[in-house]
Short mmCIF file of C-alpha atoms and ligand atoms in Angstrom, two decimals:
data_model
loop_
_atom_site.label_atom_id
_atom_site.label_comp_id
_atom_site.label_asym_id
_atom_site.label_seq_id
_atom_site.Cartn_x
_atom_site.Cartn_y
_atom_site.Cartn_z
CA MET A 1 22.51 -9.73 -16.09
CA ASP A 2 21.36 -12.77 -18.10
CA LYS A 3 22.89 -14.10 -21.29
CA LEU A 4 21.50 -16.46 -23.90
CA ARG A 5 23.55 -19.45 -24.99
CA VAL A 6 22.65 -20.88 -28.39
CA GLU A 7 24.18 -24.00 -29.88
CA GLY A 8 23.70 -23.93 -33.61
CA GLY A 9 22.75 -26.61 -36.10
CA LYS A 10 19.32 -27.82 -34.99
CA ARG A 11 16.43 -27.82 -37.42
CA LEU A 12 13.24 -26.33 -35.93
CA GLU A 13 10.21 -28.56 -36.06
CA GLY A 14 6.84 -28.38 -34.29
CA SER A 15 4.55 -25.53 -33.37
CA ILE A 16 4.76 -22.23 -31.53
CA THR A 17 1.91 -20.23 -30.00
CA ILE A 18 2.21 -16.52 -30.69
CA SER A 19 1.60 -14.06 -27.83
CA GLY A 20 -0.28 -10.77 -27.80
CA ALA A 21 1.41 -7.86 -29.56
CA LYS A 22 3.61 -5.63 -27.42
CA ASN A 23 3.10 -2.70 -29.78
CA ALA A 24 -0.69 -3.06 -29.67
CA ALA A 25 -0.76 -3.64 -25.91
CA LEU A 26 1.10 -0.45 -24.97
CA PRO A 27 -1.35 2.07 -26.52
CA LEU A 28 -4.34 -0.01 -25.36
CA MET A 29 -3.00 0.13 -21.82
CA ALA A 30 -2.51 3.91 -22.13
CA ALA A 31 -6.15 4.18 -23.24
CA SER A 32 -7.21 2.78 -19.85
CA LEU A 33 -6.40 6.24 -18.44
CA MET A 34 -9.54 7.51 -20.20
CA ALA A 35 -11.91 4.78 -18.99
CA GLU A 36 -14.50 5.77 -16.39
CA THR A 37 -15.28 2.13 -15.53
CA GLU A 38 -13.14 -1.00 -15.26
CA MET A 39 -11.27 -2.07 -18.37
CA VAL A 40 -10.09 -5.62 -19.12
CA LEU A 41 -7.40 -6.48 -21.65
CA GLU A 42 -6.97 -10.11 -22.69
CA ASN A 43 -3.96 -11.65 -24.41
CA LEU A 44 -1.72 -9.02 -22.80
CA PRO A 45 1.86 -10.29 -22.99
CA GLU A 46 4.01 -10.39 -19.86
CA LEU A 47 7.08 -8.43 -20.97
CA ALA A 48 9.46 -5.88 -19.52
CA ASP A 49 7.78 -3.15 -21.63
CA THR A 50 4.23 -4.00 -20.53
CA ALA A 51 5.50 -4.08 -16.93
CA SER A 52 6.96 -0.58 -17.43
CA MET A 53 3.61 0.65 -18.75
CA LEU A 54 1.80 -0.93 -15.76
CA ALA A 55 4.21 0.90 -13.44
CA LEU A 56 3.51 4.18 -15.21
CA LEU A 57 -0.26 3.67 -15.11
CA ASN A 58 -0.02 2.79 -11.45
CA HIS A 59 1.83 6.06 -10.86
CA LEU A 60 -1.00 7.83 -12.69
CA GLY A 61 -3.66 6.32 -10.42
CA VAL A 62 -4.71 3.20 -12.39
CA ALA A 63 -4.53 0.02 -10.31
CA SER A 64 -4.12 -3.23 -12.24
CA GLU A 65 -4.43 -6.90 -11.50
CA ARG A 66 -2.98 -9.61 -13.71
CA GLN A 67 -4.25 -13.15 -13.99
CA ASP A 68 -2.18 -14.93 -16.62
CA GLU A 69 -2.79 -13.08 -19.88
CA VAL A 70 -5.75 -11.08 -18.60
CA VAL A 71 -5.22 -7.72 -16.91
CA ARG A 72 -7.96 -5.66 -15.23
CA PHE A 73 -7.49 -1.91 -14.92
CA SER A 74 -9.37 0.19 -12.38
CA PRO A 75 -10.59 3.63 -13.44
CA ALA A 76 -7.89 6.25 -12.80
CA SER A 77 -8.13 8.00 -9.48
CA GLY A 78 -6.47 11.14 -8.15
CA LYS A 79 -6.30 13.05 -11.47
CA ARG A 80 -2.56 12.57 -11.63
CA THR A 81 -1.04 13.94 -14.81
CA THR A 82 2.75 13.65 -14.52
CA ALA A 83 4.73 10.89 -16.24
CA PRO A 84 8.13 11.09 -14.55
CA TYR A 85 11.54 10.77 -16.20
CA ASP A 86 12.46 7.68 -14.20
CA ILE A 87 9.71 5.62 -15.82
CA VAL A 88 9.66 7.25 -19.28
CA ARG A 89 13.42 6.85 -19.85
CA ARG A 90 12.98 3.06 -19.58
CA MET A 91 10.52 2.98 -22.45
CA ARG A 92 9.88 5.53 -25.18
CA ALA A 93 6.31 4.35 -25.67
CA SER A 94 5.50 5.98 -22.29
CA VAL A 95 4.87 9.12 -24.35
CA LEU A 96 1.58 7.44 -25.34
CA VAL A 97 0.02 8.69 -22.10
CA LEU A 98 0.21 12.27 -23.41
CA GLY A 99 -2.95 12.12 -25.56
CA PRO A 100 -5.11 10.27 -23.00
CA LEU A 101 -4.11 12.59 -20.12
CA LEU A 102 -4.62 15.74 -22.15
CA GLY A 103 -7.93 14.49 -23.55
CA ARG A 104 -9.28 13.53 -20.16
CA TYR A 105 -7.90 16.18 -17.82
CA GLY A 106 -6.90 19.07 -20.11
CA LYS A 107 -3.32 18.88 -18.90
CA ALA A 108 -0.32 16.56 -18.91
CA LYS A 109 3.34 16.70 -17.96
CA VAL A 110 5.31 13.96 -19.67
CA SER A 111 9.06 13.56 -19.60
CA LEU A 112 10.79 13.65 -22.98
CA PRO A 113 11.96 10.10 -23.71
CA GLY A 114 15.59 11.06 -24.38
CA GLY A 115 18.08 9.26 -26.59
CA CYS A 116 17.48 5.95 -28.24
CA ALA A 117 19.83 3.45 -29.78
CA ILE A 118 18.06 3.33 -33.15
CA GLY A 119 18.19 7.00 -34.02
CA THR A 120 17.13 10.34 -32.64
CA ARG A 121 13.40 9.42 -32.61
CA PRO A 122 11.92 12.85 -31.84
CA VAL A 123 8.36 13.40 -30.55
CA ASP A 124 7.68 16.58 -32.55
CA LEU A 125 4.75 14.97 -34.40
CA HIS A 126 3.06 13.98 -31.13
CA ILE A 127 3.41 17.58 -29.96
CA MET A 128 2.23 18.99 -33.29
CA ALA A 129 -0.95 16.89 -33.10
CA MET A 130 -1.78 18.10 -29.58
CA GLU A 131 -1.14 21.73 -30.62
CA ALA A 132 -3.42 21.30 -33.62
CA MET A 133 -6.18 20.32 -31.18
CA GLY A 134 -5.65 23.56 -29.25
CA ALA A 135 -3.18 22.51 -26.54
CA THR A 136 -0.44 24.87 -25.41
CA ILE A 137 2.86 23.04 -25.15
CA ASP A 138 6.03 24.13 -23.39
CA ILE A 139 9.20 22.12 -23.00
CA ILE A 140 10.43 22.82 -19.49
CA GLU A 141 13.37 21.06 -17.86
CA GLY A 142 13.05 17.99 -20.04
CA TYR A 143 9.28 17.71 -19.72
CA ILE A 144 6.52 18.26 -22.25
CA GLU A 145 4.08 20.47 -20.35
CA ALA A 146 0.76 20.45 -22.18
CA SER A 147 -2.37 22.30 -21.26
CA ALA A 148 -5.84 22.77 -22.72
CA PRO A 149 -7.89 24.20 -19.82
CA ASP A 150 -11.10 24.32 -21.87
CA GLY A 151 -10.54 20.87 -23.37
CA LEU A 152 -9.18 19.85 -26.76
CA LYS A 153 -10.93 20.90 -29.99
CA GLY A 154 -11.34 18.69 -33.03
CA ALA A 155 -9.03 19.67 -35.91
CA ASP A 156 -7.48 18.52 -39.16
CA ILE A 157 -4.07 17.01 -38.30
CA THR A 158 -1.88 16.44 -41.33
CA PHE A 159 1.22 14.44 -40.53
CA PRO A 160 4.21 15.25 -42.80
CA MET A 161 5.43 11.66 -42.34
CA VAL A 162 3.85 8.46 -41.10
CA SER A 163 4.27 7.91 -37.35
CA VAL A 164 2.66 5.02 -35.52
CA GLY A 165 3.00 6.55 -32.06
CA ALA A 166 1.88 10.06 -33.07
CA THR A 167 -1.18 8.61 -34.85
CA GLU A 168 -2.04 6.69 -31.66
CA ASN A 169 -1.65 9.73 -29.43
CA ALA A 170 -3.75 11.84 -31.82
CA LEU A 171 -6.45 9.16 -32.00
CA MET A 172 -6.76 8.86 -28.23
CA ALA A 173 -6.76 12.62 -27.62
CA ALA A 174 -9.31 13.19 -30.40
CA ALA A 175 -11.68 10.62 -28.88
CA LEU A 176 -12.38 13.10 -26.06
CA ALA A 177 -11.98 16.38 -28.02
CA ARG A 178 -14.95 18.60 -28.90
CA GLY A 179 -16.08 18.09 -32.49
CA GLU A 180 -14.51 16.33 -35.44
CA THR A 181 -10.84 15.48 -35.97
CA ARG A 182 -9.37 14.19 -39.20
CA ILE A 183 -5.98 12.51 -38.95
CA ILE A 184 -4.46 12.78 -42.42
CA ASN A 185 -1.49 10.62 -43.49
CA ALA A 186 -2.28 8.40 -40.50
CA ALA A 187 -0.33 5.21 -39.90
CA CYS A 188 -2.20 2.13 -41.19
CA GLU A 189 -0.53 -0.48 -38.96
CA PRO A 190 -2.76 -3.25 -37.53
CA GLU A 191 -1.96 -1.87 -34.05
CA ILE A 192 -3.76 1.37 -34.99
CA THR A 193 -6.85 -0.55 -36.08
CA ASP A 194 -6.76 -2.55 -32.84
CA LEU A 195 -6.58 0.65 -30.80
CA ALA A 196 -9.44 2.24 -32.76
CA GLU A 197 -11.60 -0.86 -32.25
CA CYS A 198 -10.95 -0.83 -28.52
CA LEU A 199 -11.75 2.90 -28.32
CA ILE A 200 -15.01 2.26 -30.23
CA ALA A 201 -15.88 -0.45 -27.69
CA MET A 202 -15.24 2.20 -25.01
CA GLY A 203 -17.79 4.50 -26.67
CA ALA A 204 -15.66 6.52 -29.10
CA SER A 205 -16.82 7.44 -32.59
CA ILE A 206 -14.11 6.59 -35.14
CA THR A 207 -14.09 5.69 -38.83
CA GLY A 208 -11.34 5.10 -41.38
CA GLN A 209 -8.91 3.18 -39.13
CA GLY A 210 -6.53 1.13 -41.23
CA SER A 211 -6.60 3.79 -43.97
CA GLU A 212 -4.62 7.01 -44.35
CA VAL A 213 -7.45 9.22 -43.12
CA ILE A 214 -9.05 8.54 -39.75
CA THR A 215 -12.08 10.57 -38.68
CA VAL A 216 -12.93 10.91 -35.01
CA THR A 217 -15.99 12.61 -33.57
CA GLY A 218 -15.29 13.46 -29.96
CA VAL A 219 -17.51 12.20 -27.14
CA SER A 220 -17.82 13.54 -23.59
CA GLY A 221 -16.66 10.40 -21.80
CA LEU A 222 -15.46 6.84 -22.34
CA ASN A 223 -16.27 3.62 -20.49
CA GLY A 224 -14.07 0.66 -19.89
CA CYS A 225 -14.50 -2.43 -22.06
CA ARG A 226 -13.20 -5.95 -22.54
CA HIS A 227 -10.80 -6.27 -25.46
CA ALA A 228 -8.33 -8.91 -26.68
CA VAL A 229 -4.94 -7.64 -27.88
CA ILE A 230 -4.12 -8.76 -31.43
CA ALA A 231 -1.37 -11.33 -32.03
CA ASP A 232 2.19 -10.07 -32.27
CA ARG A 233 3.05 -9.86 -35.97
CA ILE A 234 6.72 -9.18 -35.23
CA GLU A 235 7.01 -12.25 -33.02
CA THR A 236 5.24 -14.21 -35.78
CA GLY A 237 7.66 -12.93 -38.40
CA THR A 238 10.68 -13.57 -36.19
CA PHE A 239 9.77 -17.23 -35.64
CA ALA A 240 8.88 -17.63 -39.32
CA ILE A 241 12.35 -16.42 -40.32
CA ALA A 242 13.99 -18.59 -37.63
CA SER A 243 12.15 -21.64 -38.96
CA ALA A 244 13.15 -20.89 -42.54
CA MET A 245 16.80 -20.32 -41.64
CA THR A 246 17.07 -23.75 -40.01
CA GLY A 247 15.36 -25.48 -42.95
CA GLY A 248 12.54 -26.22 -40.54
CA HIS A 249 8.90 -27.20 -40.60
CA VAL A 250 7.00 -25.13 -38.04
CA THR A 251 3.39 -24.07 -37.54
CA LEU A 252 2.82 -20.71 -35.86
CA ASN A 253 -0.54 -20.69 -34.09
CA ASN A 254 -2.79 -17.94 -32.68
CA CYS A 255 -1.46 -15.41 -35.15
CA ARG A 256 -2.75 -13.14 -37.92
CA PRO A 257 -0.87 -13.94 -41.13
CA ASP A 258 -2.92 -11.25 -42.90
CA HIS A 259 -0.96 -8.64 -40.89
CA LEU A 260 2.31 -9.57 -42.64
CA PRO A 261 1.69 -9.45 -46.40
CA ALA A 262 5.09 -8.02 -47.34
CA LEU A 263 7.01 -10.54 -45.25
CA TRP A 264 5.29 -13.51 -46.89
CA ASP A 265 5.95 -12.04 -50.36
CA MET A 266 9.65 -11.71 -49.56
CA MET A 267 9.92 -15.13 -47.93
CA ARG A 268 8.19 -16.79 -50.89
CA ALA A 269 10.59 -14.96 -53.21
CA ALA A 270 13.41 -16.43 -51.11
CA GLY A 271 11.99 -19.90 -51.81
CA VAL A 272 10.39 -20.56 -48.43
CA GLY A 273 7.09 -22.44 -48.30
CA ILE A 274 4.34 -20.41 -46.60
CA GLU A 275 0.84 -21.82 -46.03
CA GLU A 276 -1.54 -19.42 -44.34
CA THR A 277 -4.90 -19.90 -42.67
CA ALA A 278 -6.78 -17.10 -40.89
CA THR A 279 -5.02 -17.80 -37.58
CA SER A 280 -1.95 -19.89 -38.37
CA VAL A 281 0.90 -20.20 -40.80
CA LEU A 282 3.05 -23.18 -41.72
CA ILE A 283 6.65 -22.44 -42.63
CA SER A 284 8.58 -25.10 -44.53
CA ALA A 285 12.03 -24.62 -45.96
CA LYS A 286 14.67 -26.68 -47.65
CA GLY A 287 18.18 -25.65 -48.65
CA SER A 288 19.56 -22.12 -48.82
CA PRO A 289 17.28 -19.14 -49.41
CA HIS A 290 17.47 -17.16 -52.66
CA PRO A 291 18.78 -13.61 -52.26
CA VAL A 292 15.98 -11.00 -52.09
CA ASP A 293 16.25 -7.20 -51.86
CA VAL A 294 14.07 -5.71 -49.14
CA THR A 295 13.12 -2.09 -48.36
CA THR A 296 11.37 -1.23 -45.11
CA SER A 297 8.33 1.04 -45.26
CA PRO A 298 5.16 1.81 -43.27
CA HIS A 299 2.42 -0.84 -43.26
CA PRO A 300 1.51 -2.68 -45.47
CA GLY A 301 5.18 -2.47 -46.51
CA PHE A 302 8.00 -4.53 -45.05
CA PRO A 303 8.20 -3.79 -41.27
CA THR A 304 11.36 -2.16 -39.98
CA ASP A 305 10.98 -4.36 -36.89
CA LEU A 306 11.75 -7.45 -39.05
CA GLN A 307 14.65 -5.94 -40.98
CA ALA A 308 17.43 -7.29 -38.74
CA GLN A 309 15.94 -10.79 -38.71
CA PHE A 310 15.56 -10.84 -42.51
CA MET A 311 19.15 -9.70 -42.86
CA ALA A 312 20.27 -12.64 -40.72
CA MET A 313 18.45 -14.93 -43.16
CA MET A 314 20.01 -13.22 -46.18
CA CYS A 315 23.46 -14.04 -44.76
CA LEU A 316 22.66 -17.63 -45.77
CA ALA A 317 21.42 -16.80 -49.29
CA GLU A 318 23.22 -17.95 -52.42
CA GLY A 319 24.25 -14.48 -53.65
CA ASP A 320 24.03 -10.77 -52.79
CA SER A 321 20.99 -8.99 -51.42
CA VAL A 322 20.40 -5.35 -50.51
CA ILE A 323 18.47 -4.45 -47.37
CA SER A 324 17.32 -0.81 -47.29
CA GLU A 325 16.13 0.83 -44.08
CA THR A 326 13.93 3.88 -44.64
CA ILE A 327 12.16 4.29 -41.28
CA PHE A 328 14.98 4.72 -38.78
CA GLU A 329 18.49 6.04 -39.19
CA ASN A 330 21.13 3.96 -37.42
CA ARG A 331 19.17 0.73 -37.41
CA PHE A 332 22.07 -1.47 -38.57
CA MET A 333 23.64 -2.05 -35.20
CA HIS A 334 23.30 -5.79 -35.68
CA VAL A 335 25.63 -5.60 -38.70
CA PRO A 336 28.97 -5.52 -36.84
CA GLU A 337 27.74 -8.28 -34.52
CA LEU A 338 26.62 -10.47 -37.45
CA MET A 339 30.02 -9.83 -39.04
CA ARG A 340 31.71 -11.11 -35.88
CA MET A 341 29.86 -14.35 -36.62
CA GLY A 342 31.24 -14.50 -40.16
CA ALA A 343 28.67 -12.51 -42.16
CA ARG A 344 29.93 -10.31 -45.00
CA ILE A 345 27.93 -7.06 -45.12
CA ASP A 346 28.73 -3.58 -46.52
CA VAL A 347 26.74 -0.66 -45.18
CA ASN A 348 26.32 2.48 -47.22
CA GLY A 349 23.94 4.96 -45.57
CA GLY A 350 20.56 3.27 -45.29
CA ASN A 351 21.55 0.36 -47.55
CA ALA A 352 23.26 -2.84 -46.45
CA THR A 353 24.58 -5.24 -49.06
CA VAL A 354 24.71 -8.76 -47.72
CA HIS A 355 27.14 -11.05 -49.51
CA GLY A 356 25.89 -14.61 -49.20
CA PRO A 357 26.34 -17.36 -48.50
CA ALA A 358 28.31 -16.92 -45.29
CA LYS A 359 29.47 -19.74 -43.11
CA LEU A 360 28.35 -18.45 -39.71
CA HIS A 361 30.24 -19.47 -36.60
CA GLY A 362 29.39 -19.02 -32.94
CA ALA A 363 30.78 -15.97 -31.09
CA GLN A 364 30.21 -13.71 -28.11
CA VAL A 365 27.90 -10.95 -29.31
CA MET A 366 26.22 -7.94 -27.77
CA ALA A 367 22.50 -7.20 -27.91
CA THR A 368 21.97 -3.53 -28.75
CA ASP A 369 18.24 -3.14 -29.25
CA LEU A 370 15.24 -5.39 -29.25
CA ARG A 371 15.09 -6.52 -32.87
CA ALA A 372 18.86 -6.38 -33.42
CA SER A 373 19.31 -8.79 -30.53
CA VAL A 374 16.89 -11.33 -31.84
CA SER A 375 18.64 -11.37 -35.22
CA LEU A 376 21.74 -12.58 -33.35
CA VAL A 377 19.73 -15.39 -31.77
CA LEU A 378 18.57 -16.41 -35.27
CA ALA A 379 22.13 -16.35 -36.58
CA GLY A 380 23.17 -18.43 -33.56
CA LEU A 381 20.60 -21.09 -34.45
CA VAL A 382 22.43 -21.83 -37.71
CA ALA A 383 26.02 -21.04 -36.69
CA ASP A 384 28.69 -23.65 -36.08
CA GLY A 385 29.35 -23.89 -32.35
CA VAL A 386 28.09 -21.76 -29.49
CA THR A 387 26.86 -18.17 -29.65
CA THR A 388 26.50 -16.20 -26.44
CA ILE A 389 24.27 -13.15 -26.56
CA ASN A 390 24.95 -10.61 -23.83
CA ARG A 391 22.53 -7.98 -22.50
CA VAL A 392 19.48 -10.14 -22.94
CA TYR A 393 17.28 -7.57 -21.20
CA HIS A 394 16.75 -6.01 -24.63
CA LEU A 395 15.05 -9.25 -25.73
CA ASP A 396 12.94 -9.42 -22.59
CA ARG A 397 11.39 -6.10 -23.54
CA GLY A 398 9.53 -7.69 -26.41
CA TYR A 399 9.69 -11.49 -26.59
CA TYR A 400 7.71 -13.64 -24.17
CA ARG A 401 9.66 -16.78 -23.22
CA LEU A 402 11.71 -16.75 -26.40
CA GLU A 403 14.06 -19.53 -25.34
CA GLU A 404 11.20 -21.77 -24.18
CA LYS A 405 9.31 -21.33 -27.43
CA LEU A 406 12.39 -22.12 -29.53
CA SER A 407 13.51 -25.05 -27.34
CA ALA A 408 10.10 -26.64 -27.71
CA CYS A 409 10.83 -26.87 -31.46
CA GLY A 410 14.23 -28.46 -30.93
CA ALA A 411 16.58 -25.47 -30.61
CA LEU A 412 19.46 -25.75 -28.16
CA ILE A 413 19.05 -22.44 -26.37
CA SER A 414 19.22 -21.58 -22.71
CA ARG A 415 19.43 -18.61 -20.38
CA VAL A 416 22.58 -18.28 -18.33
CA ASN A 417 22.98 -16.04 -15.33
CA GLU A 418 25.99 -13.76 -15.72
CA LYS A 419 27.44 -14.99 -12.44
CA GLU A 420 27.45 -18.64 -13.56
C1 UD1 B 501 6.51 2.16 -33.43
C2 UD1 B 501 6.84 0.80 -32.84
C3 UD1 B 501 8.23 0.37 -33.28
C4 UD1 B 501 8.35 0.42 -34.80
C5 UD1 B 501 7.92 1.78 -35.35
C6 UD1 B 501 7.86 1.83 -36.87
C7 UD1 B 501 5.61 0.83 -30.76
C8 UD1 B 501 5.64 0.86 -29.28
N1 UD1 B 501 6.78 0.90 -31.39
O1 UD1 B 501 7.46 3.08 -32.89
O2 UD1 B 501 8.47 -0.96 -32.81
O3 UD1 B 501 9.70 0.20 -35.17
O4 UD1 B 501 6.59 2.10 -34.85
O5 UD1 B 501 7.02 0.85 -37.35
O6 UD1 B 501 4.55 0.69 -31.36
N2 UD1 B 501 9.22 10.46 -35.95
C9 UD1 B 501 9.46 11.82 -35.94
N3 UD1 B 501 8.76 12.59 -35.05
C10 UD1 B 501 7.84 12.06 -34.19
C11 UD1 B 501 7.59 10.68 -34.22
C12 UD1 B 501 8.30 9.90 -35.13
O7 UD1 B 501 10.28 12.33 -36.71
O8 UD1 B 501 7.24 12.82 -33.41
C13 UD1 B 501 9.96 9.60 -36.90
C14 UD1 B 501 10.82 8.55 -36.21
O9 UD1 B 501 12.08 9.08 -35.79
C15 UD1 B 501 10.95 7.51 -37.29
C16 UD1 B 501 9.59 7.58 -37.99
O10 UD1 B 501 9.04 8.83 -37.63
O11 UD1 B 501 11.96 7.86 -38.19
C17 UD1 B 501 8.61 6.49 -37.60
O12 UD1 B 501 8.50 6.43 -36.21
P1 UD1 B 501 7.15 6.00 -35.48
O13 UD1 B 501 6.24 5.36 -36.45
O14 UD1 B 501 6.64 7.16 -34.70
O15 UD1 B 501 7.70 4.91 -34.46
P2 UD1 B 501 7.20 4.65 -33.01
O16 UD1 B 501 5.74 4.92 -32.87
O17 UD1 B 501 8.14 5.30 -32.05
#
């Protein structure tokens, strides 16, 4: 198992090219199950999670071929409809094949994803959406067994809370349902808009994406298409925070700054210089950040996937800040690890009070989930001495060549094999 070794104290300077978004890529890949002709996705990042989705699609009869960032998907063959536990347990987002399989074949058997480090993360809303469209769902021996022998029917689906994944599943299933579906209280994340645009290019009829009500008029079949995955806003935000923490001067290229309005507001409030263009952003920082209180919320609010990284930055602030997590329970697993590096943080339910400024020092720390792990890398960049981050496979799920991208801007970071 690999570790990351970070030697703190280097200011980041230079430029970083942002990769395609993991969270946009996964539903787009799932949509390939519905394509009757070849589909091509560009800017598809090479990550452990996208590899898991390729393995699942392969199991479901979709062959794929990767050439750098471009992946071609053959139309599904064999009408296979079972997503087995062995693949789904590796990645929760595997549940995104439920809507496409049910929409296309009228049946699906998808393993329940099981436990997850950042909370219980149920899939009841995904199931509720399929039931609203006329599917019969049984949970049998750990599998969601869904069937709609006469096809799905358009319906009004009102989500009681905002769910990115359930909105995506509903959107894909509705694309092939009979009649009109309205998804009410839909997620507005840029990844939803990207999925809707790809489905439209495949022949679907969708309006309202990016707003709280999405209307879908079902069609009888979908083609493949060529589509470029949007830039990863979480990778963008992570490197922006890393740059600011080191007092750096870094340009992030190939990104969409307009997908991160709340982050820029908070970073500006912390005193960080942010200069945006349509496809790049320049981060420039001097001295310690000001303390800023942050509350996570659905888009366009502050993303939960940047909460841990922002907390790492607030450890350096001149004063106290309160970070409130409203999306996931138990998403403060980075707190004890940051405290091992010298941070002073009190957690009370969903609120963490960060007492700054802390003098961070290198330590052995444990990665627990994707975003928690990267916050430890960021803390390591500014800590005195060496930080070793264990269980790096969490990072490999979502960051493409993290250590290479940071080293190119002057960070002292390297991957070490456990045996060394
Ligand atoms: C997606 C992202 C993840 C991000 C999250 C919130 C992907 C692959 N992952 O996850 O990185 O942190 O959005 O922005 O895109 N919920 C239910 N029942 C359900 C579904 C969700 O109660 O059936 C709850 C969850 O437990 C959570 C909240 O809804 O508290 C939001 O979760 P959701 O938006 O569904 O997250 P994901 O789609 O799993």
